[in-house]
PDB file of C-alpha atoms in Angstrom:
ATOM      1  CA  MET T   1      47.445  -7.809 -59.405  1.00 50.00           C
ATOM      2  CA  LYS T   2      46.098  -4.418 -58.407  1.00 44.00           C
ATOM      3  CA  TYR T   3      45.099  -3.503 -61.965  1.00 44.00           C
ATOM      4  CA  LYS T   4      43.534  -6.911 -62.579  1.00 45.00           C
ATOM      5  CA  LEU T   5      41.395  -6.475 -59.466  1.00 42.00           C
ATOM      6  CA  LEU T   6      40.308  -2.950 -60.430  1.00 40.00           C
ATOM      7  CA  GLY T   7      39.553  -4.064 -63.973  1.00 43.00           C
ATOM      8  CA  ALA T   8      37.419  -6.955 -62.769  1.00 42.00           C
ATOM      9  CA  VAL T   9      35.432  -4.704 -60.431  1.00 39.00           C
ATOM     10  CA  ALA T  10      34.893  -2.119 -63.190  1.00 40.00           C
ATOM     11  CA  ALA T  11      33.765  -4.789 -65.656  1.00 39.00           C
ATOM     12  CA  MET T  12      31.343  -6.265 -63.125  1.00 36.00           C
ATOM     13  CA  THR T  13      29.912  -2.818 -62.439  1.00 37.00           C
ATOM     14  CA  MET T  14      29.320  -2.151 -66.140  1.00 34.00           C
ATOM     15  CA  MET T  15      27.606  -5.514 -66.581  1.00 35.00           C
ATOM     16  CA  ILE T  16      25.295  -4.926 -63.607  1.00 35.00           C
ATOM     17  CA  GLY T  17      24.623  -1.336 -64.597  1.00 36.00           C
ATOM     18  CA  THR T  18      23.282  -2.349 -68.006  1.00 36.00           C
ATOM     19  CA  SER T  19      20.848  -4.927 -66.622  1.00 42.00           C
ATOM     20  CA  ALA T  20      17.899  -2.520 -66.360  1.00 53.00           C
ATOM     21  CA  HIS T  21      16.075  -1.908 -69.674  1.00 68.00           C
ATOM     22  CA  ALA T  22      12.797  -0.352 -68.545  1.00 91.00           C
ATOM     23  CA  VAL T  23      10.079   0.660 -70.980  1.00 95.00           C
ATOM     24  CA  LEU T  24       8.752   3.898 -69.482  1.00 95.00           C
ATOM     25  CA  ILE T  25       4.984   4.104 -69.822  1.00 97.00           C
ATOM     26  CA  ASP T  26       4.390   7.324 -67.852  1.00 96.00           C
ATOM     27  CA  ASP T  27       6.481   9.461 -65.496  1.00 96.00           C
ATOM     28  CA  PHE T  28       3.502  11.729 -64.645  1.00 97.00           C
ATOM     29  CA  SER T  29       5.448  14.887 -65.436  1.00 97.00           C
ATOM     30  CA  VAL T  30       2.581  16.429 -67.474  1.00 97.00           C
ATOM     31  CA  THR T  31      -0.106  18.120 -65.377  1.00 97.00           C
ATOM     32  CA  ARG T  32      -3.756  17.121 -65.424  1.00 97.00           C
ATOM     33  CA  VAL T  33      -6.278  17.813 -62.611  1.00 97.00           C
ATOM     34  CA  ILE T  34      -9.728  16.233 -62.950  1.00 97.00           C
ATOM     35  CA  PRO T  35     -12.621  16.347 -60.441  1.00 95.00           C
ATOM     36  CA  ALA T  36     -15.039  13.412 -60.672  1.00 95.00           C
ATOM     37  CA  PRO T  37     -16.728  12.869 -63.016  1.00 95.00           C
ATOM     38  CA  GLY T  38     -14.422  14.076 -65.751  1.00 97.00           C
ATOM     39  CA  SER T  39     -11.733  13.261 -68.294  1.00 98.00           C
ATOM     40  CA  GLY T  40      -8.763  14.765 -70.075  1.00 97.00           C
ATOM     41  CA  THR T  41      -6.166  13.967 -72.739  1.00 97.00           C
ATOM     42  CA  ASP T  42      -2.480  14.894 -72.689  1.00 97.00           C
ATOM     43  CA  ALA T  43       0.409  14.480 -75.122  1.00 96.00           C
ATOM     44  CA  THR T  44       2.523  12.276 -72.867  1.00 96.00           C
ATOM     45  CA  GLY T  45       3.183   8.652 -72.014  1.00 96.00           C
ATOM     46  CA  ILE T  46       3.943   5.679 -74.219  1.00 96.00           C
ATOM     47  CA  GLY T  47       2.428   6.130 -77.669  1.00 95.00           C
ATOM     48  CA  GLY T  48       2.427   9.916 -77.250  1.00 96.00           C
ATOM     49  CA  GLU T  49      -0.925  10.245 -75.527  1.00 96.00           C
ATOM     50  CA  ARG T  50      -2.470   9.629 -72.106  1.00 97.00           C
ATOM     51  CA  GLU T  51      -6.236   9.574 -71.727  1.00 97.00           C
ATOM     52  CA  ALA T  52      -7.320   9.991 -68.095  1.00 97.00           C
ATOM     53  CA  SER T  53     -10.811   9.762 -66.621  1.00 98.00           C
ATOM     54  CA  ILE T  54     -12.407   9.528 -63.192  1.00 97.00           C
ATOM     55  CA  THR T  55     -15.907   8.290 -62.379  1.00 96.00           C
ATOM     56  CA  GLN T  56     -17.657   8.801 -59.041  1.00 95.00           C
ATOM     57  CA  ASN T  57     -19.104   5.505 -57.816  1.00 95.00           C
ATOM     58  CA  THR T  58     -20.481   6.526 -54.409  1.00 93.00           C
ATOM     59  CA  GLY T  59     -20.502   9.776 -52.462  1.00 91.00           C
ATOM     60  CA  THR T  60     -18.805  12.928 -53.727  1.00 87.00           C
ATOM     61  CA  SER T  61     -15.508  14.811 -53.965  1.00 90.00           C
ATOM     62  CA  SER T  62     -13.132  12.297 -55.565  1.00 94.00           C
ATOM     63  CA  SER T  63     -10.392  13.714 -57.784  1.00 95.00           C
ATOM     64  CA  LEU T  64      -7.381  12.864 -59.932  1.00 96.00           C
ATOM     65  CA  ASP T  65      -4.336  15.131 -59.628  1.00 97.00           C
ATOM     66  CA  ILE T  66      -1.296  14.497 -61.844  1.00 97.00           C
ATOM     67  CA  ASN T  67       1.874  16.550 -61.290  1.00 97.00           C
ATOM     68  CA  SER T  68       0.050  19.490 -59.670  1.00 96.00           C
ATOM     69  CA  SER T  69       0.245  18.983 -55.910  1.00 92.00           C
ATOM     70  CA  LYS T  70       3.487  16.966 -56.129  1.00 93.00           C
ATOM     71  CA  PRO T  71       5.794  17.081 -59.173  1.00 95.00           C
ATOM     72  CA  GLY T  72       6.006  13.744 -60.961  1.00 96.00           C
ATOM     73  CA  GLU T  73       3.237  12.095 -58.922  1.00 96.00           C
ATOM     74  CA  LEU T  74      -0.298  10.912 -59.581  1.00 96.00           C
ATOM     75  CA  LEU T  75      -2.688  11.387 -56.654  1.00 96.00           C
ATOM     76  CA  PHE T  76      -6.057   9.595 -56.591  1.00 95.00           C
ATOM     77  CA  ALA T  77      -7.931  11.254 -53.716  1.00 93.00           C
ATOM     78  CA  ASN T  78     -11.333  10.431 -52.239  1.00 91.00           C
ATOM     79  CA  ALA T  79     -13.353  12.267 -49.609  1.00 87.00           C
ATOM     80  CA  GLY T  80     -16.478  10.519 -48.397  1.00 82.00           C
ATOM     81  CA  GLY T  81     -16.875   8.246 -51.386  1.00 89.00           C
ATOM     82  CA  THR T  82     -15.460   5.759 -53.886  1.00 92.00           C
ATOM     83  CA  ALA T  83     -14.401   6.281 -57.483  1.00 95.00           C
ATOM     84  CA  THR T  84     -12.632   4.681 -60.443  1.00 96.00           C
ATOM     85  CA  VAL T  85      -9.688   6.177 -62.326  1.00 96.00           C
ATOM     86  CA  THR T  86      -8.761   4.918 -65.793  1.00 98.00           C
ATOM     87  CA  LEU T  87      -5.524   5.707 -67.636  1.00 97.00           C
ATOM     88  CA  THR T  88      -5.451   4.663 -71.295  1.00 97.00           C
ATOM     89  CA  TYR T  89      -2.334   4.521 -73.481  1.00 97.00           C
ATOM     90  CA  ASP T  90      -3.255   3.468 -77.032  1.00 96.00           C
ATOM     91  CA  GLY T  91      -1.453   5.930 -79.258  1.00 94.00           C
ATOM     92  CA  VAL T  92      -2.620   9.306 -80.514  1.00 92.00           C
ATOM     93  CA  GLY T  93      -6.376   9.387 -81.059  1.00 84.00           C
ATOM     94  CA  THR T  94      -8.230   6.088 -81.113  1.00 76.00           C
ATOM     95  CA  GLY T  95      -6.198   3.054 -82.031  1.00 87.00           C
ATOM     96  CA  PHE T  96      -2.893   1.522 -80.955  1.00 95.00           C
ATOM     97  CA  PHE T  97       0.744   2.561 -80.678  1.00 96.00           C
ATOM     98  CA  ALA T  98       3.567   0.794 -82.516  1.00 95.00           C
ATOM     99  CA  PRO T  99       4.070  -2.756 -81.157  1.00 97.00           C
ATOM    100  CA  THR T 100       6.608  -2.528 -78.324  1.00 97.00           C
ATOM    101  CA  ASP T 101       8.660  -5.305 -76.739  1.00 97.00           C
ATOM    102  CA  PHE T 102       7.939  -5.050 -73.015  1.00 98.00           C
ATOM    103  CA  THR T 103      10.401  -7.886 -72.327  1.00 96.00           C
ATOM    104  CA  ALA T 104      13.410  -5.996 -73.747  1.00 92.00           C
ATOM    105  CA  GLY T 105      16.562  -6.639 -71.741  1.00 89.00           C
ATOM    106  CA  GLY T 106      14.841  -9.391 -69.774  1.00 94.00           C
ATOM    107  CA  ASP T 107      12.097  -7.268 -68.182  1.00 96.00           C
ATOM    108  CA  ASN T 108       9.334  -9.452 -66.759  1.00 96.00           C
ATOM    109  CA  ALA T 109       7.005  -7.183 -64.783  1.00 97.00           C
ATOM    110  CA  PHE T 110       5.347  -3.788 -64.465  1.00 96.00           C
ATOM    111  CA  ASN T 111       6.337  -1.522 -61.601  1.00 95.00           C
ATOM    112  CA  LEU T 112       4.077   1.127 -60.095  1.00 92.00           C
ATOM    113  CA  LEU T 113       6.093   2.963 -57.452  1.00 91.00           C
ATOM    114  CA  VAL T 114       3.483   3.656 -54.752  1.00 91.00           C
ATOM    115  CA  THR T 115       4.506   6.692 -52.696  1.00 91.00           C
ATOM    116  CA  ASN T 116       1.553   6.823 -50.321  1.00 90.00           C
ATOM    117  CA  SER T 117      -1.581   4.815 -49.583  1.00 89.00           C
ATOM    118  CA  ASP T 118      -3.893   4.853 -46.567  1.00 87.00           C
ATOM    119  CA  PHE T 119      -6.398   2.139 -47.570  1.00 85.00           C
ATOM    120  CA  ALA T 120      -6.515  -0.639 -50.135  1.00 83.00           C
ATOM    121  CA  ASN T 121      -7.252   0.021 -53.802  1.00 89.00           C
ATOM    122  CA  ASP T 122      -7.993  -2.490 -56.550  1.00 93.00           C
ATOM    123  CA  ILE T 123      -5.657  -1.874 -59.486  1.00 94.00           C
ATOM    124  CA  THR T 124      -6.042  -3.641 -62.837  1.00 97.00           C
ATOM    125  CA  ILE T 125      -3.578  -3.470 -65.728  1.00 97.00           C
ATOM    126  CA  THR T 126      -4.812  -4.617 -69.139  1.00 98.00           C
ATOM    127  CA  VAL T 127      -2.513  -4.940 -72.153  1.00 98.00           C
ATOM    128  CA  THR T 128      -3.261  -5.824 -75.766  1.00 98.00           C
ATOM    129  CA  SER T 129      -1.341  -6.991 -78.819  1.00 98.00           C
ATOM    130  CA  GLY T 130      -2.345  -7.583 -82.425  1.00 97.00           C
ATOM    131  CA  ALA T 131      -4.406  -4.357 -82.568  1.00 94.00           C
ATOM    132  CA  GLY T 132      -6.550  -5.512 -79.674  1.00 92.00           C
ATOM    133  CA  ALA T 133      -6.989  -9.090 -80.861  1.00 96.00           C
ATOM    134  CA  ASN T 134      -5.075 -10.453 -77.878  1.00 98.00           C
ATOM    135  CA  THR T 135      -5.711  -9.207 -74.340  1.00 97.00           C
ATOM    136  CA  SER T 136      -4.240  -9.985 -70.915  1.00 98.00           C
ATOM    137  CA  SER T 137      -5.182  -8.524 -67.534  1.00 98.00           C
ATOM    138  CA  LEU T 138      -4.085  -8.721 -63.922  1.00 97.00           C
ATOM    139  CA  MET T 139      -5.896  -7.261 -60.921  1.00 96.00           C
ATOM    140  CA  GLN T 140      -4.159  -6.763 -57.592  1.00 93.00           C
ATOM    141  CA  GLN T 141      -4.909  -4.933 -54.375  1.00 89.00           C
ATOM    142  CA  ASN T 142      -2.230  -2.444 -53.411  1.00 82.00           C
ATOM    143  CA  PRO T 143      -0.713  -2.557 -49.904  1.00 72.00           C
ATOM    144  CA  ILE T 144      -3.224  -1.163 -47.429  1.00 78.00           C
ATOM    145  CA  LEU T 145      -0.780   1.232 -45.785  1.00 82.00           C
ATOM    146  CA  VAL T 146       2.231   2.689 -47.570  1.00 85.00           C
ATOM    147  CA  ALA T 147       4.090   5.582 -45.955  1.00 81.00           C
ATOM    148  CA  SER T 148       7.252   5.562 -48.077  1.00 84.00           C
ATOM    149  CA  PRO T 149       7.993   4.699 -51.741  1.00 88.00           C
ATOM    150  CA  THR T 150       7.213   1.009 -52.292  1.00 88.00           C
ATOM    151  CA  PRO T 151       7.425  -0.887 -55.621  1.00 90.00           C
ATOM    152  CA  PHE T 152       4.078  -2.453 -56.523  1.00 91.00           C
ATOM    153  CA  ILE T 153       4.870  -5.269 -58.956  1.00 94.00           C
ATOM    154  CA  PHE T 154       2.712  -6.857 -61.683  1.00 96.00           C
ATOM    155  CA  ASP T 155       4.533  -9.979 -62.890  1.00 96.00           C
ATOM    156  CA  PHE T 156       3.930 -10.660 -66.607  1.00 97.00           C
ATOM    157  CA  ALA T 157       3.652 -14.385 -65.875  1.00 96.00           C
ATOM    158  CA  SER T 158       0.618 -13.737 -63.645  1.00 97.00           C
ATOM    159  CA  PHE T 159      -1.446 -12.017 -66.350  1.00 98.00           C
ATOM    160  CA  VAL T 160      -4.444 -13.970 -67.647  1.00 98.00           C
ATOM    161  CA  GLY T 161      -5.000 -13.876 -71.415  1.00 98.00           C
ATOM    162  CA  THR T 162      -3.190 -14.188 -74.719  1.00 98.00           C
ATOM    163  CA  ALA T 163      -1.404 -10.839 -75.232  1.00 98.00           C
ATOM    164  CA  ASP T 164       2.119 -11.044 -76.636  1.00 98.00           C
ATOM    165  CA  PHE T 165       4.361  -9.074 -74.265  1.00 98.00           C
ATOM    166  CA  THR T 166       6.984  -8.758 -77.005  1.00 98.00           C
ATOM    167  CA  ALA T 167       4.548  -6.726 -79.150  1.00 98.00           C
ATOM    168  CA  ILE T 168       2.250  -4.768 -76.822  1.00 98.00           C
ATOM    169  CA  ASP T 169       0.238  -2.011 -78.531  1.00 97.00           C
ATOM    170  CA  SER T 170      -1.985  -0.600 -75.751  1.00 97.00           C
ATOM    171  CA  VAL T 171      -2.028  -0.369 -71.963  1.00 98.00           C
ATOM    172  CA  VAL T 172      -4.943   0.492 -69.667  1.00 97.00           C
ATOM    173  CA  VAL T 173      -4.695   1.019 -65.912  1.00 97.00           C
ATOM    174  CA  SER T 174      -7.870   1.043 -63.813  1.00 97.00           C
ATOM    175  CA  MET T 175      -7.957   1.907 -60.097  1.00 94.00           C
ATOM    176  CA  THR T 176     -10.954   1.660 -57.761  1.00 93.00           C
ATOM    177  CA  ASN T 177     -10.792   2.517 -54.070  1.00 91.00           C
ATOM    178  CA  ILE T 178     -12.678  -0.172 -52.151  1.00 86.00           C
ATOM    179  CA  ASN T 179     -12.743   1.794 -48.898  1.00 85.00           C
ATOM    180  CA  VAL T 180     -14.442   5.173 -48.504  1.00 85.00           C
ATOM    181  CA  ASN T 181     -11.829   7.967 -48.297  1.00 83.00           C
ATOM    182  CA  ALA T 182      -9.044   5.717 -49.650  1.00 86.00           C
ATOM    183  CA  ASP T 183      -6.209   7.689 -51.277  1.00 90.00           C
ATOM    184  CA  ILE T 184      -3.227   6.456 -53.262  1.00 91.00           C
ATOM    185  CA  SER T 185      -0.342   8.117 -55.083  1.00 93.00           C
ATOM    186  CA  PHE T 186       2.511   6.803 -57.198  1.00 90.00           C
ATOM    187  CA  SER T 187       5.402   8.357 -59.082  1.00 91.00           C
ATOM    188  CA  PHE T 188       6.075   6.315 -62.220  1.00 88.00           C
ATOM    189  CA  PHE T 189       4.846   3.400 -64.291  1.00 95.00           C
ATOM    190  CA  GLU T 190       7.358   1.262 -66.214  1.00 96.00           C
ATOM    191  CA  THR T 191       8.532  -2.250 -66.960  1.00 96.00           C
ATOM    192  CA  THR T 192      11.224  -3.783 -64.797  1.00 95.00           C
ATOM    193  CA  TYR T 193      13.204  -6.953 -64.199  1.00 93.00           C
ATOM    194  CA  THR T 194      12.472  -8.709 -60.920  1.00 88.00           C
ATOM    195  CA  ASN T 195      13.965 -11.916 -59.534  1.00 74.00           C
ATOM    196  CA  PRO T 196      12.192 -12.859 -57.391  1.00 50.00           C
ATOM    197  CA  PRO T 197       9.175 -10.645 -58.285  1.00 45.00           C
ATOM    198  CA  GLU T 198       9.374  -8.743 -54.979  1.00 46.00           C
ATOM    199  CA  PHE T 199      12.894  -7.473 -55.754  1.00 39.00           C
ATOM    200  CA  VAL T 200      13.280  -4.462 -58.051  1.00 41.00           C
ATOM    201  CA  VAL T 201      16.625  -3.974 -59.826  1.00 39.00           C
ATOM    202  CA  PRO T 202      18.232  -0.657 -58.781  1.00 42.00           C
ATOM    203  CA  GLU T 203      18.482   2.143 -61.315  1.00 44.00           C
ATOM    204  CA  PRO T 204      21.724   2.267 -63.365  1.00 46.00           C
ATOM    205  CA  GLY T 205      22.776   5.466 -61.581  1.00 47.00           C
ATOM    206  CA  SER T 206      22.611   3.761 -58.200  1.00 44.00           C
ATOM    207  CA  LEU T 207      24.560   0.806 -59.545  1.00 43.00           C
ATOM    208  CA  ALA T 208      27.230   3.117 -60.935  1.00 49.00           C
ATOM    209  CA  ILE T 209      27.662   4.697 -57.500  1.00 48.00           C
ATOM    210  CA  LEU T 210      27.923   1.215 -55.993  1.00 45.00           C
ATOM    211  CA  GLY T 211      30.562   0.301 -58.569  1.00 52.00           C
ATOM    212  CA  LEU T 212      32.638   3.383 -57.820  1.00 49.00           C
ATOM    213  CA  GLY T 213      32.483   2.481 -54.148  1.00 51.00           C
ATOM    214  CA  LEU T 214      33.718  -1.038 -54.874  1.00 49.00           C
ATOM    215  CA  ILE T 215      36.569   0.335 -56.982  1.00 53.00           C
ATOM    216  CA  GLY T 216      37.518   2.701 -54.169  1.00 52.00           C
ATOM    217  CA  ILE T 217      37.548  -0.131 -51.644  1.00 50.00           C
ATOM    218  CA  ALA T 218      39.704  -2.253 -53.952  1.00 51.00           C
ATOM    219  CA  GLY T 219      42.177   0.611 -54.409  1.00 53.00           C
ATOM    220  CA  TYR T 220      42.352   1.247 -50.689  1.00 47.00           C
ATOM    221  CA  ARG T 221      43.092  -2.411 -49.967  1.00 53.00           C
ATOM    222  CA  CYS T 222      45.886  -2.443 -52.570  1.00 52.00           C
ATOM    223  CA  ARG T 223      47.471   0.673 -51.081  1.00 53.00           C
ATOM    224  CA  ALA T 224      47.213  -0.775 -47.591  1.00 51.00           C
ATOM    225  CA  LYS T 225      49.042  -3.929 -48.679  1.00 52.00           C
ATOM    226  CA  LYS T 226      51.757  -1.869 -50.379  1.00 52.00           C
ATOM    227  CA  THR T 227      52.474   0.227 -47.280  1.00 53.00           C
ATOM    228  CA  ALA T 228      52.287  -2.699 -44.873  1.00 55.00           C
TER     229      ALA T 228
END
């Protein structure tokens, strides 16, 4: 009975641990610092290239800082003004990357892990398929105040347009702060499985730790019964 119980727990853990099949779009591990107005291109992100730009809309002193002030984070900072940041992933040069299934493993949403935000920002994600023939977009306003890492979810079902999420070939993220001085930072951009949309599936590593804990509890209970 003991071995059957341990085997069942281990099997359940393996099944849960393989439920996350994220398509990583950018982990912001390659440094790029751009004062507004400005732009820059880096060999990173899905498709092998990230094109970043920032445009000053009002006032002065906005900036985009990727991986410089905080490793693995993008910081969109504004001082006395408003600006727009655009991140484009469409393969090396001008064009499109190889069609990618963003629904692999059951994924149904984008996740931007917001690490800090002091005012609201409008964030739009636009995806294309068929070499730009089909486009879908979704605009949301990030939480006004975020003091600790918070998943910001873009559900595929909420996008408006005709893009085929099983064959996406470009991704564009646009952010505009709608309040003067609004800052926002986030640490990665990937696909995820959410059910309901507000719930983000834990990383496989976390699930493995959970599984080991369950196995330990099962073993302890078996030993307790044996010595009773």
